[in-house]
Coordinates of C-alpha atoms and ligand atoms in Angstrom, one line a residue:
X709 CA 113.7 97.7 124.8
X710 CA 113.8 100.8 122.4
X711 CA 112.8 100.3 119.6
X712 CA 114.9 100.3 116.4
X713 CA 113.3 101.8 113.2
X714 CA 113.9 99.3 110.4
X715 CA 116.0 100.4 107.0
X716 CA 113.9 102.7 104.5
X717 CA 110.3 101.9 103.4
X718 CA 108.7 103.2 100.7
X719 CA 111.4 103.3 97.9
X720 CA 111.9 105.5 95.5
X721 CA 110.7 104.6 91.4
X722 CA 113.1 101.6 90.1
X723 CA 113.3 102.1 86.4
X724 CA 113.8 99.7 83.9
X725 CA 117.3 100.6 82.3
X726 CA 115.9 100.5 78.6
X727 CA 113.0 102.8 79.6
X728 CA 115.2 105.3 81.2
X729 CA 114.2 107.8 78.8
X730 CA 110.7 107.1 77.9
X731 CA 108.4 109.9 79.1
X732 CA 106.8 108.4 82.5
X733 CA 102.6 109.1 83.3
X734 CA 102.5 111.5 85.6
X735 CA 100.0 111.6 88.9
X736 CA 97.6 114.2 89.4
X737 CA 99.4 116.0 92.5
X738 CA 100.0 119.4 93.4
X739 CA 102.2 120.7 95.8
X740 CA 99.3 120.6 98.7
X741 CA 99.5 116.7 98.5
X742 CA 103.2 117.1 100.3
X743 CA 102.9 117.7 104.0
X744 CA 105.4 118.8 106.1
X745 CA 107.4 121.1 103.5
X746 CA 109.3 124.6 105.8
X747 CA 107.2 127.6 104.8
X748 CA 110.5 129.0 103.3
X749 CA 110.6 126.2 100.8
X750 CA 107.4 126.0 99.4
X751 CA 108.0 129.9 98.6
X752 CA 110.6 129.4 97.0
X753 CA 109.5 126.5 95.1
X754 CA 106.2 129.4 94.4
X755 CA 108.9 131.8 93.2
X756 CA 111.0 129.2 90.8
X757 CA 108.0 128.0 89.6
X758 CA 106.7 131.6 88.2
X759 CA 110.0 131.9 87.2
X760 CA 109.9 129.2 85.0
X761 CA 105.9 129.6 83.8
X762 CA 106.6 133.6 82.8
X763 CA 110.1 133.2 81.6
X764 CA 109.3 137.0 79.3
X765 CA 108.8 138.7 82.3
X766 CA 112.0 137.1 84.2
X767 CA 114.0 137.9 81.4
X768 CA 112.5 141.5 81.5
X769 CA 113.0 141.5 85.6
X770 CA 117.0 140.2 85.2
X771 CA 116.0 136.6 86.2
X772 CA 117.2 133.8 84.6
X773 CA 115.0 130.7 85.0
X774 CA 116.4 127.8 86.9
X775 CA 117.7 124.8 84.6
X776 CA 118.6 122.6 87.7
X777 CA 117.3 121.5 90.6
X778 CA 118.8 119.5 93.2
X779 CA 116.2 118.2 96.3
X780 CA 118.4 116.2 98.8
X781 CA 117.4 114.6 101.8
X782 CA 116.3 111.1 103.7
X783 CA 114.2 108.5 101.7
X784 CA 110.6 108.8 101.6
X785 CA 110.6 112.1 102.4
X786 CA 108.6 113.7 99.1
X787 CA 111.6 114.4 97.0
X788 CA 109.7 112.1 93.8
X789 CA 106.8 113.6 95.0
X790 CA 108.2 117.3 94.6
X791 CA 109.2 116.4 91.4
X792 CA 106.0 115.3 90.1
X793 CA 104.2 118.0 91.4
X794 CA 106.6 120.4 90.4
X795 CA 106.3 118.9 86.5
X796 CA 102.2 119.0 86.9
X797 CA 102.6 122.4 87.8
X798 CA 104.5 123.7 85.0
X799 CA 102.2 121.3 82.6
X800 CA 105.3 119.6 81.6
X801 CA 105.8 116.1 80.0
X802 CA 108.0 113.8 83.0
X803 CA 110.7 111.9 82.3
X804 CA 111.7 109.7 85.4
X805 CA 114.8 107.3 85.8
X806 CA 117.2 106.5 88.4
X807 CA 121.3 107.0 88.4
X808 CA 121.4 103.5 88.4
X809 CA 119.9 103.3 84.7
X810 CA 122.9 104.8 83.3
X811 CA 125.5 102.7 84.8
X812 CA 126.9 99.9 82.8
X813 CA 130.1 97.9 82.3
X814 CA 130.2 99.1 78.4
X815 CA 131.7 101.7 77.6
X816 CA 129.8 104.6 76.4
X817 CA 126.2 102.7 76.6
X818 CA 125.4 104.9 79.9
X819 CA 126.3 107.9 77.9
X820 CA 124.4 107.7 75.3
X821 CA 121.6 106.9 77.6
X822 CA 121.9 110.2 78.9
X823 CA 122.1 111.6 75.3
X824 CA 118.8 109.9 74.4
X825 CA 116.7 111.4 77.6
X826 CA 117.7 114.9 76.7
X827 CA 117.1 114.7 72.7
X828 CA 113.5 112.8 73.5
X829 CA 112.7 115.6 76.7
X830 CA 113.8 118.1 73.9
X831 CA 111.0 117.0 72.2
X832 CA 108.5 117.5 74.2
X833 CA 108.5 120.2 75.8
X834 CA 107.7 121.9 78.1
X835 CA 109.9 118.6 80.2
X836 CA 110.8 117.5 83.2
X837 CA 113.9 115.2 83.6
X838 CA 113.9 114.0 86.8
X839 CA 116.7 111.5 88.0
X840 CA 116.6 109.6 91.7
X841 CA 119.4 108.4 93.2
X842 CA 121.6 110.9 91.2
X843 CA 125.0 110.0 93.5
X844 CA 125.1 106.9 91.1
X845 CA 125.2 108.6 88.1
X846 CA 127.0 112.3 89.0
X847 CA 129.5 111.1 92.0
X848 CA 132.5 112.7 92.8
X849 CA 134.7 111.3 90.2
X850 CA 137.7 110.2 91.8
X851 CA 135.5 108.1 94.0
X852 CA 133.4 106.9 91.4
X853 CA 136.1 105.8 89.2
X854 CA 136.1 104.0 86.0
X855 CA 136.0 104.6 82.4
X856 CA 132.2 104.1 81.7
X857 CA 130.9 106.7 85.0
X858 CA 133.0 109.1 84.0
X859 CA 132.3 109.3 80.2
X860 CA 128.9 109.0 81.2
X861 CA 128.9 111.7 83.7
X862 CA 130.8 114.0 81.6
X863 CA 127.6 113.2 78.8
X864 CA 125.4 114.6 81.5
X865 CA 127.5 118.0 82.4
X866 CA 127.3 118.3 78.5
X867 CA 123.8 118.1 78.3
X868 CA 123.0 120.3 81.1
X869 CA 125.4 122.9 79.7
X870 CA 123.9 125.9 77.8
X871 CA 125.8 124.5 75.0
X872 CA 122.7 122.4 74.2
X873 CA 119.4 124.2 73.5
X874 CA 117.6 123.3 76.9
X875 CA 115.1 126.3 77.1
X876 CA 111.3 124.6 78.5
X877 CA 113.5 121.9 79.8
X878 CA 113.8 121.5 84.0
X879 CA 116.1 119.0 85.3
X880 CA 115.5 118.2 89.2
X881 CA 117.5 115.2 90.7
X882 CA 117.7 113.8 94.0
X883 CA 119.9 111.9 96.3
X884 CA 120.4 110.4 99.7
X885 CA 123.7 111.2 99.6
X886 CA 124.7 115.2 98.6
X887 CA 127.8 115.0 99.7
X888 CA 129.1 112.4 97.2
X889 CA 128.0 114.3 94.2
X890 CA 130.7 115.9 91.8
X891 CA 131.3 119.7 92.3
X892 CA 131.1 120.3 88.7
X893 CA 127.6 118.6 88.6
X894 CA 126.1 121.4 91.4
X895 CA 127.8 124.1 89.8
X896 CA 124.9 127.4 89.5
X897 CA 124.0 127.0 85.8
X898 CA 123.6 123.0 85.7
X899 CA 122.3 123.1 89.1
X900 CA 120.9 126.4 90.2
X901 CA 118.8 125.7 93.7
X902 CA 119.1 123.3 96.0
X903 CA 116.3 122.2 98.6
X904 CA 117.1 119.8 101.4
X905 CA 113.7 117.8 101.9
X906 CA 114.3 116.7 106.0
X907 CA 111.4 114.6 107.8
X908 CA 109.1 116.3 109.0
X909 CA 108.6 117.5 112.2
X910 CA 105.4 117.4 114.6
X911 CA 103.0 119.8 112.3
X912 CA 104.9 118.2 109.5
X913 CA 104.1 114.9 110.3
X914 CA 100.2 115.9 110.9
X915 CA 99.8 117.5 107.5
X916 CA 101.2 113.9 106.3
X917 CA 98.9 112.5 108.5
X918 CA 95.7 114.6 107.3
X919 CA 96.9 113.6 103.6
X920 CA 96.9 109.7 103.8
X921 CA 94.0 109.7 105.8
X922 CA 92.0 111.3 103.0
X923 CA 89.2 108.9 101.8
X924 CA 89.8 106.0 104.8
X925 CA 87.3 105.4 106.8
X926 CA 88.9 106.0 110.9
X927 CA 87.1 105.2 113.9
X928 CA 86.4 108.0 116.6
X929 CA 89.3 107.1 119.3
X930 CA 91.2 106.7 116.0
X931 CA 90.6 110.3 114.8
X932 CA 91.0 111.9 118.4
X933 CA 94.7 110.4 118.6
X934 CA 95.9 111.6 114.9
X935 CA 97.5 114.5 117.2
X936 CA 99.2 112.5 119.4
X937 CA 100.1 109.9 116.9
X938 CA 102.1 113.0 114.7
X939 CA 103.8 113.7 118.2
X940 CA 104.7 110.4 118.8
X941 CA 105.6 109.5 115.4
X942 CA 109.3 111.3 115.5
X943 CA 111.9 110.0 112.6
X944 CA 109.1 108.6 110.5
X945 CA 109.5 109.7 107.2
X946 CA 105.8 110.8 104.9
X947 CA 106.7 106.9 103.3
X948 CA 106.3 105.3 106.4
X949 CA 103.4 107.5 108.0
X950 CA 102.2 106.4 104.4
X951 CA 103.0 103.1 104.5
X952 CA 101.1 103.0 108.0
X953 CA 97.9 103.6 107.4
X954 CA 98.4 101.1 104.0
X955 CA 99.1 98.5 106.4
X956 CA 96.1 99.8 109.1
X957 CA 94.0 99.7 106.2
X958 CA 95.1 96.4 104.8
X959 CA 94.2 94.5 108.5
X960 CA 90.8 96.3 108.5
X961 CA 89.7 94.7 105.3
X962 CA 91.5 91.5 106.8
X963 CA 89.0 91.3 109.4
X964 CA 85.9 92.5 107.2
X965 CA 85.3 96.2 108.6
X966 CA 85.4 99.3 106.9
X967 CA 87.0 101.4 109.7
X968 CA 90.5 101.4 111.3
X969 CA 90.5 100.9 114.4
X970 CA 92.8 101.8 117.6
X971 CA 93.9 98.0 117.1
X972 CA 94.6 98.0 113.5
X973 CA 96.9 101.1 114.5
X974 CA 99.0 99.8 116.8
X975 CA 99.2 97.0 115.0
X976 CA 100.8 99.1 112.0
X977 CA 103.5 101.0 114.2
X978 CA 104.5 98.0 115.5
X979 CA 105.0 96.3 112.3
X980 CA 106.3 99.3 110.8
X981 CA 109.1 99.5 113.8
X982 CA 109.8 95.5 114.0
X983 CA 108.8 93.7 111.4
X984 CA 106.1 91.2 111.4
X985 CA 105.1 89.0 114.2
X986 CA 106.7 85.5 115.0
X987 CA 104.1 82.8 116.5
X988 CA 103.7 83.2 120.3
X989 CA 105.9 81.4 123.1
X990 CA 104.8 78.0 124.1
X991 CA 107.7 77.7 126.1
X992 CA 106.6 78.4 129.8
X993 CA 110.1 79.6 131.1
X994 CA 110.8 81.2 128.6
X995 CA 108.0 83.4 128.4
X996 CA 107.5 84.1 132.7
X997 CA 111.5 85.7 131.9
X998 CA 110.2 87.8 128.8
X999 CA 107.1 88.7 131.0
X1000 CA 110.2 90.0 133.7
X1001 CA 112.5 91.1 131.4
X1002 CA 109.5 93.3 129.9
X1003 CA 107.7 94.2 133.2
X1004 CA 111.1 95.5 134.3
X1005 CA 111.6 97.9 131.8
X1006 CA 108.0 98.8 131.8
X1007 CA 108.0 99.6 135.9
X1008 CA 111.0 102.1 135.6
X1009 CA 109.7 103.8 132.7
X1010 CA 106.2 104.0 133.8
X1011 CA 107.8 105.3 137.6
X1012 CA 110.5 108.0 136.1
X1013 CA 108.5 109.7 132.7
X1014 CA 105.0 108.4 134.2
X1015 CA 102.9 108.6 130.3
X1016 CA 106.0 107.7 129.0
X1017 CA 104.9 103.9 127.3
X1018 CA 102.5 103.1 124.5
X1019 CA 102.4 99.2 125.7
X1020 CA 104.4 96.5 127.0
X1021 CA 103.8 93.0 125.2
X1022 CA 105.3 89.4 124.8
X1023 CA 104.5 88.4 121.6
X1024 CA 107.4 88.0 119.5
X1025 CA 108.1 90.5 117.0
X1026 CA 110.7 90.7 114.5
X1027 CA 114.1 89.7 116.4
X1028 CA 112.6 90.9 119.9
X1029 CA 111.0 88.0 121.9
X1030 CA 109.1 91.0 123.5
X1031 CA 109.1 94.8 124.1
X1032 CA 108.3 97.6 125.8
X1033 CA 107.3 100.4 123.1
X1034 CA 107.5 104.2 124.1
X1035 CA 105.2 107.1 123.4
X1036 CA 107.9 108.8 121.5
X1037 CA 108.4 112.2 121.8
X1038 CA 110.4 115.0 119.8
X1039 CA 113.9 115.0 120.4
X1040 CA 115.1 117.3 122.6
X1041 CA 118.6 117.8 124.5
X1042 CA 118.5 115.3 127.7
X1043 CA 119.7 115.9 130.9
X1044 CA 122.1 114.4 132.6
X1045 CA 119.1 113.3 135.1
X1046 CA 117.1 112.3 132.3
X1047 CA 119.6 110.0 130.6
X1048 CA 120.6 108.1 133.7
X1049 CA 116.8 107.4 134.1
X1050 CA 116.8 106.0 130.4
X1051 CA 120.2 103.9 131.2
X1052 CA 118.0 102.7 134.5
X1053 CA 114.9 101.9 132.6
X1054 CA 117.0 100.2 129.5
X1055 CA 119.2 98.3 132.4
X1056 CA 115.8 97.1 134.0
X1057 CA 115.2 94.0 132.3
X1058 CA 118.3 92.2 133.2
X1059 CA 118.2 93.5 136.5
X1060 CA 114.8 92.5 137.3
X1061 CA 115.6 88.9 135.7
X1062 CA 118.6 88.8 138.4
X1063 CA 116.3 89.9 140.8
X1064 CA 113.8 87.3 140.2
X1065 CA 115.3 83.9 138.8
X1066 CA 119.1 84.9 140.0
X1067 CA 120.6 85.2 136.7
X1068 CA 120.2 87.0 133.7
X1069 CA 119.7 85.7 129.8
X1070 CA 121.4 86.4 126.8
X1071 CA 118.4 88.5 125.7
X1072 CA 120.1 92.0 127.8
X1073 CA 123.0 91.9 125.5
X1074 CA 121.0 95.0 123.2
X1075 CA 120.1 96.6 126.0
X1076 CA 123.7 97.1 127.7
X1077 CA 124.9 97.7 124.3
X1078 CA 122.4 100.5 124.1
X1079 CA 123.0 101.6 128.1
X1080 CA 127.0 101.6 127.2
X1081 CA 126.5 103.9 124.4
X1082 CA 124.6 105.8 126.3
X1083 CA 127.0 106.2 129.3
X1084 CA 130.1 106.7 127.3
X1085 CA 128.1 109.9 125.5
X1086 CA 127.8 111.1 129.2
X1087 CA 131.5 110.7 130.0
X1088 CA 132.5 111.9 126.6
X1089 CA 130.4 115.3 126.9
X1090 CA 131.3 115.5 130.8
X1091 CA 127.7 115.2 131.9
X1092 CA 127.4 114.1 135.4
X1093 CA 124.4 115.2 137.5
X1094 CA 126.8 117.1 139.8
X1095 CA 129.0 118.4 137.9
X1096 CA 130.6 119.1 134.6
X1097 CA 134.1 117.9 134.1
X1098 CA 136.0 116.2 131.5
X1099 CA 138.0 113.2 131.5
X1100 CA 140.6 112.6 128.6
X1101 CA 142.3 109.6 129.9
X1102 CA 141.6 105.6 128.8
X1103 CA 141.7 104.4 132.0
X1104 CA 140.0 107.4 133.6
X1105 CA 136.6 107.4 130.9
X1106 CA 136.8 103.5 132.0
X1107 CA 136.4 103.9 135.8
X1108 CA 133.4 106.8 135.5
X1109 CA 132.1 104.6 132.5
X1110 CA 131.8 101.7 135.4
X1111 CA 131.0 104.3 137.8
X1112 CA 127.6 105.6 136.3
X1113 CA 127.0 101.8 135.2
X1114 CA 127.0 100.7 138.7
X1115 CA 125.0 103.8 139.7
X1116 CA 121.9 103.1 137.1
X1117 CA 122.3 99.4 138.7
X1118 CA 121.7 100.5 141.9
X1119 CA 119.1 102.7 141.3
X1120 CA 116.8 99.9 139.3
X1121 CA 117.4 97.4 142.1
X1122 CA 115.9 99.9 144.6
X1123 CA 113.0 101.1 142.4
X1124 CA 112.1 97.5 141.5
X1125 CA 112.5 96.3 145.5
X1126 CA 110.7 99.4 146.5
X1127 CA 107.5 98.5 144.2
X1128 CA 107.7 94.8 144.2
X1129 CA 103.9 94.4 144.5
X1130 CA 103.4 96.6 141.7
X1131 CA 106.3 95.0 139.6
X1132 CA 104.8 91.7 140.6
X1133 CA 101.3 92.2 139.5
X1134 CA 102.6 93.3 135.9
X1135 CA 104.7 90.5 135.7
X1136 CA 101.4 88.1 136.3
X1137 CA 99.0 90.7 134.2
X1138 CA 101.8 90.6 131.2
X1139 CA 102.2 86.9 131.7
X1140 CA 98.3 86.5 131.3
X1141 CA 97.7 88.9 128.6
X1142 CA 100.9 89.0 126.7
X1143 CA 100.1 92.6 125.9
X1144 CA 99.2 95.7 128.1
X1145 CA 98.6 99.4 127.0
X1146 CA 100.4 102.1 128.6
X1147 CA 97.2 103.1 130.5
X1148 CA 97.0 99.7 132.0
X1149 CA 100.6 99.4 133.1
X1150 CA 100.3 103.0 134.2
X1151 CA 97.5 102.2 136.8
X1152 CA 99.1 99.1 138.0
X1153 CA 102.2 101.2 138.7
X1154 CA 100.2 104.2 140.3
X1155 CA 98.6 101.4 142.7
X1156 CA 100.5 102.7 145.0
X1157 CA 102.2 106.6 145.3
X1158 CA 105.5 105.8 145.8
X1159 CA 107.6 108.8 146.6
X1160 CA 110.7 108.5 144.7
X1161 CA 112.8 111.0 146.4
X1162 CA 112.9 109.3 149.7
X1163 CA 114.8 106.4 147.4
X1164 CA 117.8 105.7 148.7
X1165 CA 120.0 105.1 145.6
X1166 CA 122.8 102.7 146.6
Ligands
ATP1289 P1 113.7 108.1 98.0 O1 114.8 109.0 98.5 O2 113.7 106.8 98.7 O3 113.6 108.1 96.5 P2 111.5 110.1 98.1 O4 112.0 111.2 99.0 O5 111.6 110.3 96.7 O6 112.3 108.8 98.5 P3 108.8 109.6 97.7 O7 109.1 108.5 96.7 O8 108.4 110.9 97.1 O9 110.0 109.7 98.6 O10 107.7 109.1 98.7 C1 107.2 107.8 98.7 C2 105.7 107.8 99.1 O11 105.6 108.3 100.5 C3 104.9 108.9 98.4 O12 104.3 108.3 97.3 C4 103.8 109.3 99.4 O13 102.8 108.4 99.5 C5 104.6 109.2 100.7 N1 105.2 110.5 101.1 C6 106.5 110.7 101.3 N2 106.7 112.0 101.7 C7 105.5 112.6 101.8 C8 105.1 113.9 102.1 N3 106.0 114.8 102.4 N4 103.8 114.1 102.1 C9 102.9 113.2 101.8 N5 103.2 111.9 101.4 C10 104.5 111.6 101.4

């Protein structure tokens, strides 16, 4: 039922290895073209950057300017971005490559490699050298191993080194992965600040928003939900909030109209959560126990965080035959109450299926895996709605594991017998439409006020 964020989109520049030190064109962006930088970075990316434009009056103040940069953080997040605006900042001539350009089974190819970039930057300068994916190229070298990384690694400390005459030249690299790079790669003096670019929060993700919504053409309902898209957006990186309004865009034209529309939106989430669509179920069984496997989960979230779903639908979509998608919300630190709601709602598929054909499919095996994660989290941290205690042994964390597992059963077999009629009609609706907004599942569910603490929960 939750949704699953697919692996990265938006990835970062592939180079060609023999052009890893040819100067690459550089876009016309400035730092305001990155959303969702902290306040506290973009000053001191302000403060570097006059370092580095009035290096006289540095030198007169004490300052040394920077020669390395290290920007570290999730993909798609800005850091090739920084980097080119950083370079278009200081008016300097950008050399791009990935780590992966200087690995290669001969011996000493990678390193010379590195040697070129640095003699042709050294050229033209004032330069930018910036390498992606730097764990490939300047990983901790016991791990990394082999002959040809580690000559070619110690090629790069030696260029970086004040040995070599690097003044106008700013190296920035950035990586996934900071905690596999070599210590004597981040020492101050080859690498002298380091920025952790994280994805952006809510304002973050609005700035993003306002920036690749520039120059599209959005229709009203569209524009009046950017806010609550940014809320409900949470873990998207600026690639994929990108990469969403490409694909919005993209079905517009599809369908001849200028604007995006509300449709075209959801459309793009979904695709950019699941994957593309499969082709509809013909088969009737199968699709009246997707359309109760669905409604399920829908009636229990709809009745414990009422607002709480974006749609419900039944149309095949990546490796789900349906799915319920939330309005997602910042994270924030659940309560116990809250999480056995969640383990209820997740649970609420295969119950309802028991409920209403006797047994349940193959299809709850995510969800249980997802419930039992959830549960043993509770046990583990001790969180039980009354009370707060620990339990260390096997045996012990098994029982309360089955415990609170039995619990959340009980408690979606009486919310689902309690609102049958409303559970019922969104089971036919769903069935009929194959997809319903959260407004639409919301007033079939408010059809009738149920008062959920006279609930007896068995
Ligand atoms: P990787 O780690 O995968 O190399 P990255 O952090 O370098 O990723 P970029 O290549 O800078 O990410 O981002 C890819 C695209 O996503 C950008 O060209 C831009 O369209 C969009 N994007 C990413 N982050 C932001 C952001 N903070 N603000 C605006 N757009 C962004």
């Amino acid at each position: 039922m939750v949704l699953h964020k697919k692996g990265k989109l938006g990835a970062g520049i592939s180079s060609m290895k023999n052009g890893a030190s040819k100067a690459t064109p550089l876009p016309d962006i400035t730092l305001d073209d990155i959303g969702g930088l902290p306040e506290e970075m973009k000053d001191e990316i302000h403060q570097t950057l006059s370092i580095i434009k009035d290096p006289v009056r540095a030198t007169q103040l004490g300052i040394q300017a920077p020669k390395g940069l290290l920007l570290y953080g999730p993909p798609g997040t800005g850091k090739t971005l920084l980097a080119q605006a950083i370079a278009h900042e200081i008016g300097a001539t950008f050399y791009s490559s990935s780590g992966s350009a200087f690995t290669e089974l001969f011996v000493g190819v990678g390193a010379s490699r590195v040697r070129t970039l640095f003699q042709n930057a050294r050229k033209h300068r004032p330069a930018v050298i910036f390498i992606d994916e730097v764990d490939a190229l300047a990983g901790k070298r016991k791990e990394h191993g082999g002959e040809e990384s580690e000559k070619t690694l110690t090629e790069l400390l030696v260029q970086l080194d004040g040995g070599n005459d690097n003044e106008g030249i700013l190296f920035i690299a950035a990586t996934n992965r900071k905690d596999m790079l070599d210590e004597a790669f981040l020492r101050p003096g080859r690498i002298d600040y380091t920025f952790n670019v994280p994805l952006p929060d809510t304002n973050g993700r609005r700035e993003i928003i306002d920036i690749h919504t520039k120059g599209r053409l959005l229709a009203d309902e569209v524009y009046a939900s950017l806010d609550v898209l940014a809320e409900s957006t949470s873990g998207f990186s600026g690639a994929e909030l990108s990469s969403l309004f490409e694909t919005a865009s993209k079905r517009a034209v599809r369908d001849g109209r200028q604007q995006i529309d509300k449709g075209d939106l959801d459309f793009a989430i979904d695709r950019t959560i699941l994957g593309s669509t499969s082709r509809a179920l013909n088969d009737i069984d199968t699709k009246r126990r997707v359309a109760i496997h669905e409604s399920g989960h829908a009636l229990i979230a709809a009745l414990t965080k009422p607002g709480s779903v974006r749609k419900a639908t039944i149309i095949p979509r990546g490796q789900a035959l349906g799915y319920v998608a939330p309005i997602q919300k910042e994270l924030h630190l659940q309560t116990a109450s809250e999480l056995m709601d969640q383990v209820s709602m997740i649970l609420a598929g295969g119950v309802a299926e028991r409920l209403y054909l006797g047994e349940h499919s193959i299809g709850v095996s995510g969800d249980v895996q997802q419930a039992k994660d959830i549960i043993e989290r509770m046990v583990d941290t001790g969180l039980y709605q009354d009370s707060f205690t620990l339990t260390f042994n096997k045996g012990e964390k098994e029982m309360k594991m089955q415990e609170i597992f039995g619990e959340a059963i009980g408690k979606t077999e009486t919310l689902i017998r309690e609102n049958a009629a409303q559970f019922e009609e969104l089971v036919e609706v769903l069935f009929q439409k194959e997809t319903l907004d959260g407004t639409e599942i919301q007033k079939i569910v408010d059809s009738k006020v149920v008062q959920l603490d006279e609930l007896v929960v068995v």
